[in-house]
Amino acid sequence: MIKAAIMGHGTVGSGVYEVFEMNADKIARVVGEPVEVKYVLDLRDFSALPYGHKFVTDFSVIENDPEVQVVAEVMGGVGAAYEFTKRCLQAGKSVCTSNKELVATRGEELLKIAEEHGVNYMFEASVGGGIPIIRPMLQCLAANEFNEICGILNGTTNYILTQMIHNGVTFEDALKQAQLNGYAEKDPTADIEGHDACRKICILADLAFGDKFDPDEVSCEGITHITLEDVANADKLGCVIKLIGRTVRCGDGTAYAYVAPHLIPKDNLLASVEDVFNAIMVNGNATGDVMFYGKGAGKLATASAVAADMLDCLEHAGRRRRIMWGDGSKHLLRPLDELQSAWYVRYRGARKELETVLPVESLAEPAEGVLVARTGRLTTAEMRSRMETLNSCGTVHAAMRIL
Ligand code: HSE
């Protein structure tokens, strides 16, 4: 009987335990023998659970037990999670995680430690929850140069926007519902301000381009300023609003990477991705567009990816997976200034100014004094300076790229 451990018994951690229980027979067939979760690490009291006797509060119990071969880190954060992951790897145990914050900020270092100790650090669940995306990029699409990755990477915000678009629910009420459903991060700021999606696009850019894309340096805008008015205006333009994480490779090998809400034309596949679902479009120079779609958040979907990584480690014990990851020294992240897009603008002011300052392609006045424009293509820097001009004679209430 192979022994495993789970660090953290929150939404995903309890899901990982459940997957090992629910699918014990299948897991035994995959690995070649049964796998038992020997320990669950959590400081809270779970003694009333049927498996309450497995809980430990002292990490060193896991670290020092030679029977434990593989560990799930589903604690979140970068403090204890980093420390315990490092010590597990140093103790010769592979670690599998859903912790995108840790992967995005310390992934390179943890991969190096794993390599030094002949074990694996795997993070399929860190992007797209239950959607396979890391392994397909590293294996099935490995022969491609990646041109672009563009996706809906956060289930909570997609759920909120879906509620706003289809049910006219306010942002606040939709957020509460997402939290009740267990989609949101402990601190929902990470979801609604785009930080969670930013960590995920950084991980994908790291893997695609072989350099470290630092979430602190990547432009990140959330959805807190999106109103039902913008949702209605987008609809009239034949679009829906989605929070998009995107990275685009330029001719010189540098790449744009950013997170921002976009207007998505309704005939784009990403427009029909609703609720907690995520979708990631990967454009490879040999494959063209490949789309990945599924549940991007939630207990069992995310747990499925963590557990599958654990099985992979056990099935291939003693063999390391090669994961190309840079250290940031190539400085591939390109400033957004030159990225061109068409824009949606909601402006309160005079029509003449708006038409003079922007290359307006269509214009509507949905309410007295409120103008909604769709522009031709402008770079980010051009848009920034033209908004300054417009704000000196009126007010730009919203400006979003149109995909
Ligand atoms: N809070 C995240 C989301 C969970 O809503 O997508 C999965 O990363």
GROMACS .gro file of C-alpha atoms and ligand atoms in nm:
model
  411
    1MET     CA    1   0.000   0.000   0.000
    2ILE     CA    2   0.145   0.333  -0.111
    3LYS     CA    3   0.114   0.623   0.134
    4ALA     CA    4   0.030   0.982   0.052
    5ALA     CA    5  -0.041   1.296   0.254
    6ILE     CA    6  -0.251   1.607   0.207
    7MET     CA    7  -0.146   1.944   0.349
    8GLY     CA    8  -0.456   2.158   0.396
    9HIS     CA    9  -0.818   2.049   0.442
   10GLY     CA   10  -1.003   2.338   0.281
   11THR     CA   11  -1.221   2.309  -0.027
   12VAL     CA   12  -0.957   2.150  -0.249
   13GLY     CA   13  -0.786   1.946   0.025
   14SER     CA   14  -1.108   1.779   0.136
   15GLY     CA   15  -1.182   1.720  -0.234
   16VAL     CA   16  -0.849   1.543  -0.283
   17TYR     CA   17  -0.929   1.313   0.009
   18GLU     CA   18  -1.273   1.247  -0.139
   19VAL     CA   19  -1.130   1.163  -0.482
   20PHE     CA   20  -0.888   0.910  -0.327
   21GLU     CA   21  -1.179   0.749  -0.136
   22MET     CA   22  -1.435   0.762  -0.416
   23ASN     CA   23  -1.202   0.633  -0.687
   24ALA     CA   24  -0.982   0.401  -0.480
   25ASP     CA   25  -1.024   0.106  -0.718
   26LYS     CA   26  -0.949   0.307  -1.029
   27ILE     CA   27  -0.649   0.468  -0.860
   28ALA     CA   28  -0.513   0.127  -0.759
   29ARG     CA   29  -0.545   0.012  -1.121
   30VAL     CA   30  -0.357   0.319  -1.247
   31VAL     CA   31  -0.073   0.301  -0.996
   32GLY     CA   32  -0.055  -0.078  -0.975
   33GLU     CA   33  -0.136  -0.094  -0.603
   34PRO     CA   34  -0.372   0.081  -0.358
   35VAL     CA   35  -0.288   0.432  -0.238
   36GLU     CA   36  -0.379   0.540   0.113
   37VAL     CA   37  -0.390   0.898   0.236
   38LYS     CA   38  -0.202   0.845   0.561
   39TYR     CA   39  -0.205   1.201   0.695
   40VAL     CA   40  -0.401   1.521   0.652
   41LEU     CA   41  -0.227   1.829   0.788
   42ASP     CA   42  -0.451   2.104   0.925
   43LEU     CA   43  -0.450   2.309   1.245
   44ARG     CA   44  -0.830   2.299   1.276
   45ASP     CA   45  -1.022   2.029   1.461
   46PHE     CA   46  -1.162   1.768   1.221
   47SER     CA   47  -1.174   1.485   1.478
   48ALA     CA   48  -1.546   1.431   1.415
   49LEU     CA   49  -1.483   1.322   1.057
   50PRO     CA   50  -1.474   0.946   0.981
   51TYR     CA   51  -1.107   0.994   0.894
   52GLY     CA   52  -1.046   1.231   1.187
   53HIS     CA   53  -0.769   1.004   1.320
   54LYS     CA   54  -0.556   1.088   1.015
   55PHE     CA   55  -0.526   1.456   1.100
   56VAL     CA   56  -0.195   1.592   1.222
   57THR     CA   57  -0.102   1.945   1.321
   58ASP     CA   58   0.273   1.890   1.318
   59PHE     CA   59   0.422   1.903   0.967
   60SER     CA   60   0.734   1.711   1.072
   61VAL     CA   61   0.521   1.395   1.111
   62ILE     CA   62   0.478   1.395   0.732
   63GLU     CA   63   0.830   1.515   0.662
   64ASN     CA   64   0.987   1.240   0.872
   65ASP     CA   65   0.770   0.949   0.762
   66PRO     CA   66   0.966   0.761   0.494
   67GLU     CA   67   0.650   0.577   0.391
   68VAL     CA   68   0.494   0.894   0.250
   69GLN     CA   69   0.597   0.921  -0.114
   70VAL     CA   70   0.380   1.199  -0.243
   71VAL     CA   71   0.219   1.501  -0.084
   72ALA     CA   72  -0.061   1.735  -0.198
   73GLU     CA   73  -0.002   2.098  -0.100
   74VAL     CA   74  -0.345   2.258  -0.101
   75MET     CA   75  -0.294   2.506   0.180
   76GLY     CA   76  -0.264   2.816  -0.036
   77GLY     CA   77  -0.048   3.119   0.032
   78VAL     CA   78   0.327   3.147   0.010
   79GLY     CA   79   0.435   3.124   0.376
   80ALA     CA   80   0.396   2.782   0.537
   81ALA     CA   81   0.305   2.635   0.196
   82TYR     CA   82   0.647   2.733   0.059
   83GLU     CA   83   0.835   2.612   0.366
   84PHE     CA   84   0.656   2.276   0.380
   85THR     CA   85   0.681   2.218   0.005
   86LYS     CA   86   1.054   2.282   0.013
   87ARG     CA   87   1.104   2.048   0.307
   88CYS     CA   88   0.892   1.772   0.148
   89LEU     CA   89   1.100   1.794  -0.171
   90GLN     CA   90   1.423   1.791   0.029
   91ALA     CA   91   1.294   1.484   0.213
   92GLY     CA   92   1.255   1.306  -0.122
   93LYS     CA   93   0.876   1.338  -0.153
   94SER     CA   94   0.710   1.467  -0.469
   95VAL     CA   95   0.468   1.754  -0.417
   96CYS     CA   96   0.157   1.832  -0.623
   97THR     CA   97  -0.030   2.156  -0.583
   98SER     CA   98  -0.317   2.381  -0.684
   99ASN     CA   99  -0.141   2.681  -0.530
  100LYS     CA  100  -0.097   2.920  -0.823
  101GLU     CA  101   0.037   3.197  -0.602
  102LEU     CA  102   0.326   2.978  -0.490
  103VAL     CA  103   0.388   2.835  -0.837
  104ALA     CA  104   0.382   3.180  -1.000
  105THR     CA  105   0.615   3.337  -0.746
  106ARG     CA  106   0.852   3.053  -0.641
  107GLY     CA  107   0.794   2.786  -0.907
  108GLU     CA  108   1.139   2.812  -1.056
  109GLU     CA  109   1.310   2.765  -0.720
  110LEU     CA  110   1.087   2.475  -0.616
  111LEU     CA  111   1.139   2.299  -0.949
  112LYS     CA  112   1.512   2.331  -0.900
  113ILE     CA  113   1.493   2.182  -0.549
  114ALA     CA  114   1.278   1.897  -0.684
  115GLU     CA  115   1.538   1.831  -0.952
  116GLU     CA  116   1.823   1.826  -0.698
  117HIS     CA  117   1.639   1.564  -0.494
  118GLY     CA  118   1.518   1.347  -0.783
  119VAL     CA  119   1.149   1.413  -0.720
  120ASN     CA  120   0.870   1.609  -0.891
  121TYR     CA  121   0.692   1.936  -0.823
  122MET     CA  122   0.370   1.933  -1.025
  123PHE     CA  123   0.098   2.193  -1.059
  124GLU     CA  124  -0.163   2.094  -1.316
  125ALA     CA  125  -0.439   2.221  -1.083
  126SER     CA  126  -0.286   2.565  -1.053
  127VAL     CA  127  -0.437   2.681  -1.384
  128GLY     CA  128  -0.788   2.600  -1.501
  129GLY     CA  129  -0.887   2.382  -1.204
  130GLY     CA  130  -0.991   2.049  -1.354
  131ILE     CA  131  -0.896   2.142  -1.712
  132PRO     CA  132  -0.583   1.972  -1.843
  133ILE     CA  133  -0.364   2.257  -1.968
  134ILE     CA  134  -0.014   2.236  -1.816
  135ARG     CA  135   0.054   1.881  -1.929
  136PRO     CA  136  -0.087   1.937  -2.281
  137MET     CA  137   0.135   2.242  -2.318
  138LEU     CA  138   0.442   2.058  -2.192
  139GLN     CA  139   0.380   1.740  -2.386
  140CYS     CA  140   0.119   1.733  -2.663
  141LEU     CA  141   0.201   2.085  -2.786
  142ALA     CA  142   0.572   2.073  -2.703
  143ALA     CA  143   0.681   2.089  -3.067
  144ASN     CA  144   0.508   2.424  -3.121
  145GLU     CA  145   0.626   2.776  -3.071
  146PHE     CA  146   0.337   2.943  -2.891
  147ASN     CA  147   0.202   3.259  -3.055
  148GLU     CA  148  -0.074   3.341  -2.811
  149ILE     CA  149  -0.258   3.215  -2.506
  150CYS     CA  150  -0.583   3.382  -2.426
  151GLY     CA  151  -0.842   3.268  -2.179
  152ILE     CA  152  -1.100   3.297  -1.910
  153LEU     CA  153  -0.887   3.187  -1.618
  154ASN     CA  154  -1.095   3.272  -1.315
  155GLY     CA  155  -1.419   3.092  -1.233
  156THR     CA  156  -1.539   3.333  -0.966
  157THR     CA  157  -1.530   3.640  -1.190
  158ASN     CA  158  -1.678   3.447  -1.479
  159TYR     CA  159  -1.961   3.335  -1.251
  160ILE     CA  160  -2.016   3.694  -1.134
  161LEU     CA  161  -2.014   3.833  -1.489
  162THR     CA  162  -2.250   3.558  -1.606
  163GLN     CA  163  -2.495   3.650  -1.328
  164MET     CA  164  -2.469   4.016  -1.425
  165ILE     CA  165  -2.513   3.943  -1.798
  166HIS     CA  166  -2.800   3.695  -1.784
  167ASN     CA  167  -2.982   3.765  -1.460
  168GLY     CA  168  -2.916   4.133  -1.394
  169VAL     CA  169  -2.774   4.037  -1.053
  170THR     CA  170  -2.560   4.299  -0.882
  171PHE     CA  171  -2.187   4.243  -0.851
  172GLU     CA  172  -2.211   4.218  -0.469
  173ASP     CA  173  -2.487   3.954  -0.467
  174ALA     CA  174  -2.314   3.745  -0.732
  175LEU     CA  175  -1.988   3.756  -0.534
  176LYS     CA  176  -2.165   3.632  -0.221
  177GLN     CA  177  -2.310   3.342  -0.416
  178ALA     CA  178  -1.969   3.253  -0.561
  179GLN     CA  179  -1.823   3.248  -0.209
  180LEU     CA  180  -2.106   3.025  -0.083
  181ASN     CA  181  -2.034   2.785  -0.371
  182GLY     CA  182  -1.669   2.764  -0.267
  183TYR     CA  183  -1.535   2.914  -0.592
  184ALA     CA  184  -1.375   3.227  -0.453
  185GLU     CA  185  -1.033   3.246  -0.293
  186LYS     CA  186  -1.025   3.299   0.088
  187ASP     CA  187  -0.980   3.665   0.015
  188PRO     CA  188  -1.202   3.738  -0.288
  189THR     CA  189  -0.986   4.041  -0.372
  190ALA     CA  190  -0.752   3.801  -0.551
  191ASP     CA  191  -1.037   3.696  -0.779
  192ILE     CA  192  -1.221   4.022  -0.841
  193GLU     CA  193  -0.908   4.235  -0.881
  194GLY     CA  194  -0.763   3.988  -1.132
  195HIS     CA  195  -0.463   3.871  -0.924
  196ASP     CA  196  -0.566   3.505  -0.943
  197ALA     CA  197  -0.599   3.521  -1.323
  198CYS     CA  198  -0.271   3.713  -1.335
  199ARG     CA  199  -0.085   3.435  -1.151
  200LYS     CA  200  -0.233   3.185  -1.394
  201ILE     CA  201  -0.141   3.374  -1.710
  202CYS     CA  202   0.211   3.417  -1.568
  203ILE     CA  203   0.239   3.041  -1.517
  204LEU     CA  204   0.122   2.979  -1.875
  205ALA     CA  205   0.358   3.243  -2.015
  206ASP     CA  206   0.646   3.095  -1.814
  207LEU     CA  207   0.578   2.753  -1.963
  208ALA     CA  208   0.516   2.884  -2.314
  209PHE     CA  209   0.819   3.109  -2.342
  210GLY     CA  210   1.066   2.964  -2.091
  211ASP     CA  211   1.116   3.276  -1.883
  212LYS     CA  212   0.976   3.392  -1.552
  213PHE     CA  213   0.683   3.631  -1.588
  214ASP     CA  214   0.648   3.798  -1.251
  215PRO     CA  215   0.285   3.866  -1.144
  216ASP     CA  216   0.405   4.188  -0.977
  217GLU     CA  217   0.522   4.320  -1.314
  218VAL     CA  218   0.228   4.207  -1.525
  219SER     CA  219  -0.053   4.460  -1.586
  220CYS     CA  220  -0.362   4.346  -1.400
  221GLU     CA  221  -0.710   4.492  -1.397
  222GLY     CA  222  -1.013   4.328  -1.233
  223ILE     CA  223  -1.389   4.356  -1.272
  224THR     CA  224  -1.493   4.565  -0.970
  225HIS     CA  225  -1.561   4.870  -1.186
  226ILE     CA  226  -1.784   4.689  -1.436
  227THR     CA  227  -2.144   4.802  -1.413
  228LEU     CA  228  -2.474   4.664  -1.540
  229GLU     CA  229  -2.470   4.966  -1.771
  230ASP     CA  230  -2.147   4.843  -1.937
  231VAL     CA  231  -2.296   4.494  -1.963
  232ALA     CA  232  -2.601   4.638  -2.146
  233ASN     CA  233  -2.385   4.856  -2.374
  234ALA     CA  234  -2.167   4.557  -2.461
  235ASP     CA  235  -2.478   4.359  -2.550
  236LYS     CA  236  -2.588   4.631  -2.793
  237LEU     CA  237  -2.244   4.606  -2.957
  238GLY     CA  238  -2.297   4.230  -2.999
  239CYS     CA  239  -2.052   4.147  -2.720
  240VAL     CA  240  -2.027   4.015  -2.366
  241ILE     CA  241  -1.778   4.127  -2.101
  242LYS     CA  242  -1.526   3.867  -1.983
  243LEU     CA  243  -1.214   3.888  -1.771
  244ILE     CA  244  -0.933   3.775  -2.000
  245GLY     CA  245  -0.577   3.669  -1.925
  246ARG     CA  246  -0.366   3.696  -2.236
  247THR     CA  247  -0.008   3.658  -2.348
  248VAL     CA  248   0.102   3.734  -2.705
  249ARG     CA  249   0.444   3.660  -2.852
  250CYS     CA  250   0.603   3.931  -3.067
  251GLY     CA  251   0.844   3.885  -3.359
  252ASP     CA  252   1.152   3.954  -3.145
  253GLY     CA  253   1.061   3.682  -2.892
  254THR     CA  254   0.931   3.921  -2.624
  255ALA     CA  255   0.572   3.879  -2.513
  256TYR     CA  256   0.287   4.090  -2.384
  257ALA     CA  257   0.113   3.949  -2.079
  258TYR     CA  258  -0.181   4.107  -1.900
  259VAL     CA  259  -0.519   4.058  -1.739
  260ALA     CA  260  -0.811   4.288  -1.814
  261PRO     CA  261  -1.183   4.278  -1.882
  262HIS     CA  262  -1.259   4.272  -2.255
  263LEU     CA  263  -1.563   4.293  -2.475
  264ILE     CA  264  -1.586   3.961  -2.657
  265PRO     CA  265  -1.792   3.939  -2.977
  266LYS     CA  266  -2.069   3.684  -2.926
  267ASP     CA  267  -1.946   3.468  -3.214
  268ASN     CA  268  -1.609   3.416  -3.040
  269LEU     CA  269  -1.601   3.080  -2.858
  270LEU     CA  270  -1.487   3.251  -2.537
  271ALA     CA  271  -1.815   3.447  -2.527
  272SER     CA  272  -2.017   3.134  -2.460
  273VAL     CA  273  -1.805   3.024  -2.164
  274GLU     CA  274  -2.032   3.079  -1.865
  275ASP     CA  275  -2.058   3.041  -1.488
  276VAL     CA  276  -1.759   2.884  -1.319
  277PHE     CA  277  -1.627   2.740  -1.644
  278ASN     CA  278  -1.288   2.844  -1.778
  279ALA     CA  279  -1.160   2.823  -2.133
  280ILE     CA  280  -0.809   2.867  -2.262
  281MET     CA  281  -0.724   2.919  -2.628
  282VAL     CA  282  -0.367   2.826  -2.712
  283ASN     CA  283  -0.231   2.919  -3.053
  284GLY     CA  284   0.067   2.710  -3.158
  285ASN     CA  285   0.259   2.780  -3.479
  286ALA     CA  286   0.200   2.424  -3.596
  287THR     CA  287  -0.142   2.343  -3.449
  288GLY     CA  288  -0.317   2.677  -3.488
  289ASP     CA  289  -0.585   2.735  -3.224
  290VAL     CA  290  -0.648   2.466  -2.963
  291MET     CA  291  -0.919   2.527  -2.706
  292PHE     CA  292  -0.936   2.383  -2.353
  293TYR     CA  293  -1.267   2.407  -2.168
  294GLY     CA  294  -1.402   2.285  -1.836
  295LYS     CA  295  -1.464   2.364  -1.472
  296GLY     CA  296  -1.198   2.609  -1.362
  297ALA     CA  297  -1.283   2.608  -0.994
  298GLY     CA  298  -1.466   2.400  -0.738
  299LYS     CA  299  -1.384   2.121  -0.501
  300LEU     CA  300  -1.379   1.797  -0.697
  301ALA     CA  301  -1.278   1.944  -1.034
  302THR     CA  302  -0.962   2.099  -0.889
  303ALA     CA  303  -0.900   1.799  -0.663
  304SER     CA  304  -0.913   1.575  -0.969
  305ALA     CA  305  -0.613   1.756  -1.119
  306VAL     CA  306  -0.413   1.746  -0.793
  307ALA     CA  307  -0.486   1.375  -0.746
  308ALA     CA  308  -0.395   1.298  -1.110
  309ASP     CA  309  -0.056   1.467  -1.062
  310MET     CA  310  -0.004   1.252  -0.750
  311LEU     CA  311  -0.080   0.939  -0.949
  312ASP     CA  312   0.159   1.052  -1.221
  313CYS     CA  313   0.436   1.090  -0.961
  314LEU     CA  314   0.366   0.745  -0.819
  315GLU     CA  315   0.331   0.578  -1.156
  316HIS     CA  316   0.663   0.723  -1.269
  317ALA     CA  317   0.843   0.710  -0.935
  318GLY     CA  318   1.214   0.768  -0.977
  319ARG     CA  319   1.166   0.953  -1.307
  320ARG     CA  320   1.152   1.328  -1.329
  321ARG     CA  321   0.933   1.531  -1.556
  322ARG     CA  322   1.127   1.800  -1.738
  323ILE     CA  323   0.959   2.136  -1.701
  324MET     CA  324   1.119   2.426  -1.887
  325TRP     CA  325   1.105   2.734  -1.669
  326GLY     CA  326   1.324   3.042  -1.685
  327ASP     CA  327   1.451   3.263  -1.407
  328GLY     CA  328   1.344   3.599  -1.555
  329SER     CA  329   1.692   3.678  -1.684
  330LYS     CA  330   1.569   3.691  -2.046
  331HIS     CA  331   1.336   3.983  -1.960
  332LEU     CA  332   1.080   3.865  -2.213
  333LEU     CA  333   0.790   4.063  -2.066
  334ARG     CA  334   0.716   4.350  -2.302
  335PRO     CA  335   0.542   4.669  -2.182
  336LEU     CA  336   0.179   4.687  -2.299
  337ASP     CA  337   0.225   5.032  -2.456
  338GLU     CA  338   0.242   4.909  -2.816
  339LEU     CA  339  -0.033   4.645  -2.793
  340GLN     CA  340  -0.305   4.744  -3.040
  341SER     CA  341  -0.676   4.688  -2.987
  342ALA     CA  342  -1.016   4.821  -3.075
  343TRP     CA  343  -1.175   4.983  -2.768
  344TYR     CA  344  -1.512   5.028  -2.602
  345VAL     CA  345  -1.546   5.369  -2.438
  346ARG     CA  346  -1.826   5.504  -2.217
  347TYR     CA  347  -1.796   5.880  -2.198
  348ARG     CA  348  -1.993   6.164  -2.047
  349GLY     CA  349  -1.926   6.478  -2.247
  350ALA     CA  350  -1.966   6.632  -2.588
  351ARG     CA  351  -2.000   6.415  -2.898
  352LYS     CA  352  -1.773   6.647  -3.099
  353GLU     CA  353  -1.478   6.599  -2.859
  354LEU     CA  354  -1.517   6.225  -2.855
  355GLU     CA  355  -1.525   6.206  -3.234
  356THR     CA  356  -1.225   6.438  -3.263
  357VAL     CA  357  -1.005   6.256  -3.013
  358LEU     CA  358  -1.089   5.893  -3.095
  359PRO     CA  359  -1.116   5.704  -3.425
  360VAL     CA  360  -1.484   5.633  -3.358
  361GLU     CA  361  -1.631   5.352  -3.564
  362SER     CA  362  -1.974   5.345  -3.404
  363LEU     CA  363  -2.142   5.575  -3.157
  364ALA     CA  364  -2.459   5.552  -2.950
  365GLU     CA  365  -2.620   5.768  -2.686
  366PRO     CA  366  -2.799   5.520  -2.456
  367ALA     CA  367  -2.889   5.794  -2.206
  368GLU     CA  368  -2.889   6.172  -2.204
  369GLY     CA  369  -2.525   6.292  -2.214
  370VAL     CA  370  -2.380   5.938  -2.210
  371LEU     CA  371  -2.190   5.831  -2.521
  372VAL     CA  372  -2.081   5.479  -2.603
  373ALA     CA  373  -1.817   5.440  -2.872
  374ARG     CA  374  -1.648   5.155  -3.044
  375THR     CA  375  -1.311   5.268  -3.180
  376GLY     CA  376  -1.071   5.153  -3.445
  377ARG     CA  377  -0.737   5.008  -3.334
  378LEU     CA  378  -0.524   5.211  -3.096
  379THR     CA  379  -0.222   5.114  -2.891
  380THR     CA  380  -0.247   5.113  -2.512
  381ALA     CA  381  -0.023   5.421  -2.495
  382GLU     CA  382  -0.235   5.607  -2.752
  383MET     CA  383  -0.552   5.520  -2.565
  384ARG     CA  384  -0.402   5.636  -2.237
  385SER     CA  385  -0.304   5.976  -2.374
  386ARG     CA  386  -0.637   6.024  -2.555
  387MET     CA  387  -0.826   5.942  -2.236
  388GLU     CA  388  -0.629   6.216  -2.062
  389THR     CA  389  -0.742   6.460  -2.331
  390LEU     CA  390  -1.103   6.345  -2.300
  391ASN     CA  391  -1.095   6.369  -1.921
  392SER     CA  392  -0.993   6.733  -1.948
  393CYS     CA  393  -1.328   6.817  -2.112
  394GLY     CA  394  -1.559   6.535  -1.996
  395THR     CA  395  -1.531   6.203  -1.809
  396VAL     CA  396  -1.430   5.864  -1.943
  397HIS     CA  397  -1.629   5.625  -1.722
  398ALA     CA  398  -1.511   5.304  -1.886
  399ALA     CA  399  -1.257   5.193  -2.145
  400MET     CA  400  -1.210   4.827  -2.235
  401ARG     CA  401  -1.038   4.644  -2.515
  402ILE     CA  402  -1.251   4.455  -2.765
  403LEU     CA  403  -1.103   4.115  -2.848
  404HSE     N1  404  -1.077   3.129  -0.710
  404HSE     C1  405  -1.033   3.059  -0.824
  404HSE     C2  406  -1.132   3.080  -0.936
  404HSE     C3  407  -1.024   2.912  -0.789
  404HSE     O1  408  -1.240   3.132  -0.909
  404HSE     O2  409  -1.104   3.048  -1.051
  404HSE     C4  410  -0.950   2.833  -0.888
  404HSE     O3  411  -0.822   2.880  -0.911
   0.00000   0.00000   0.00000
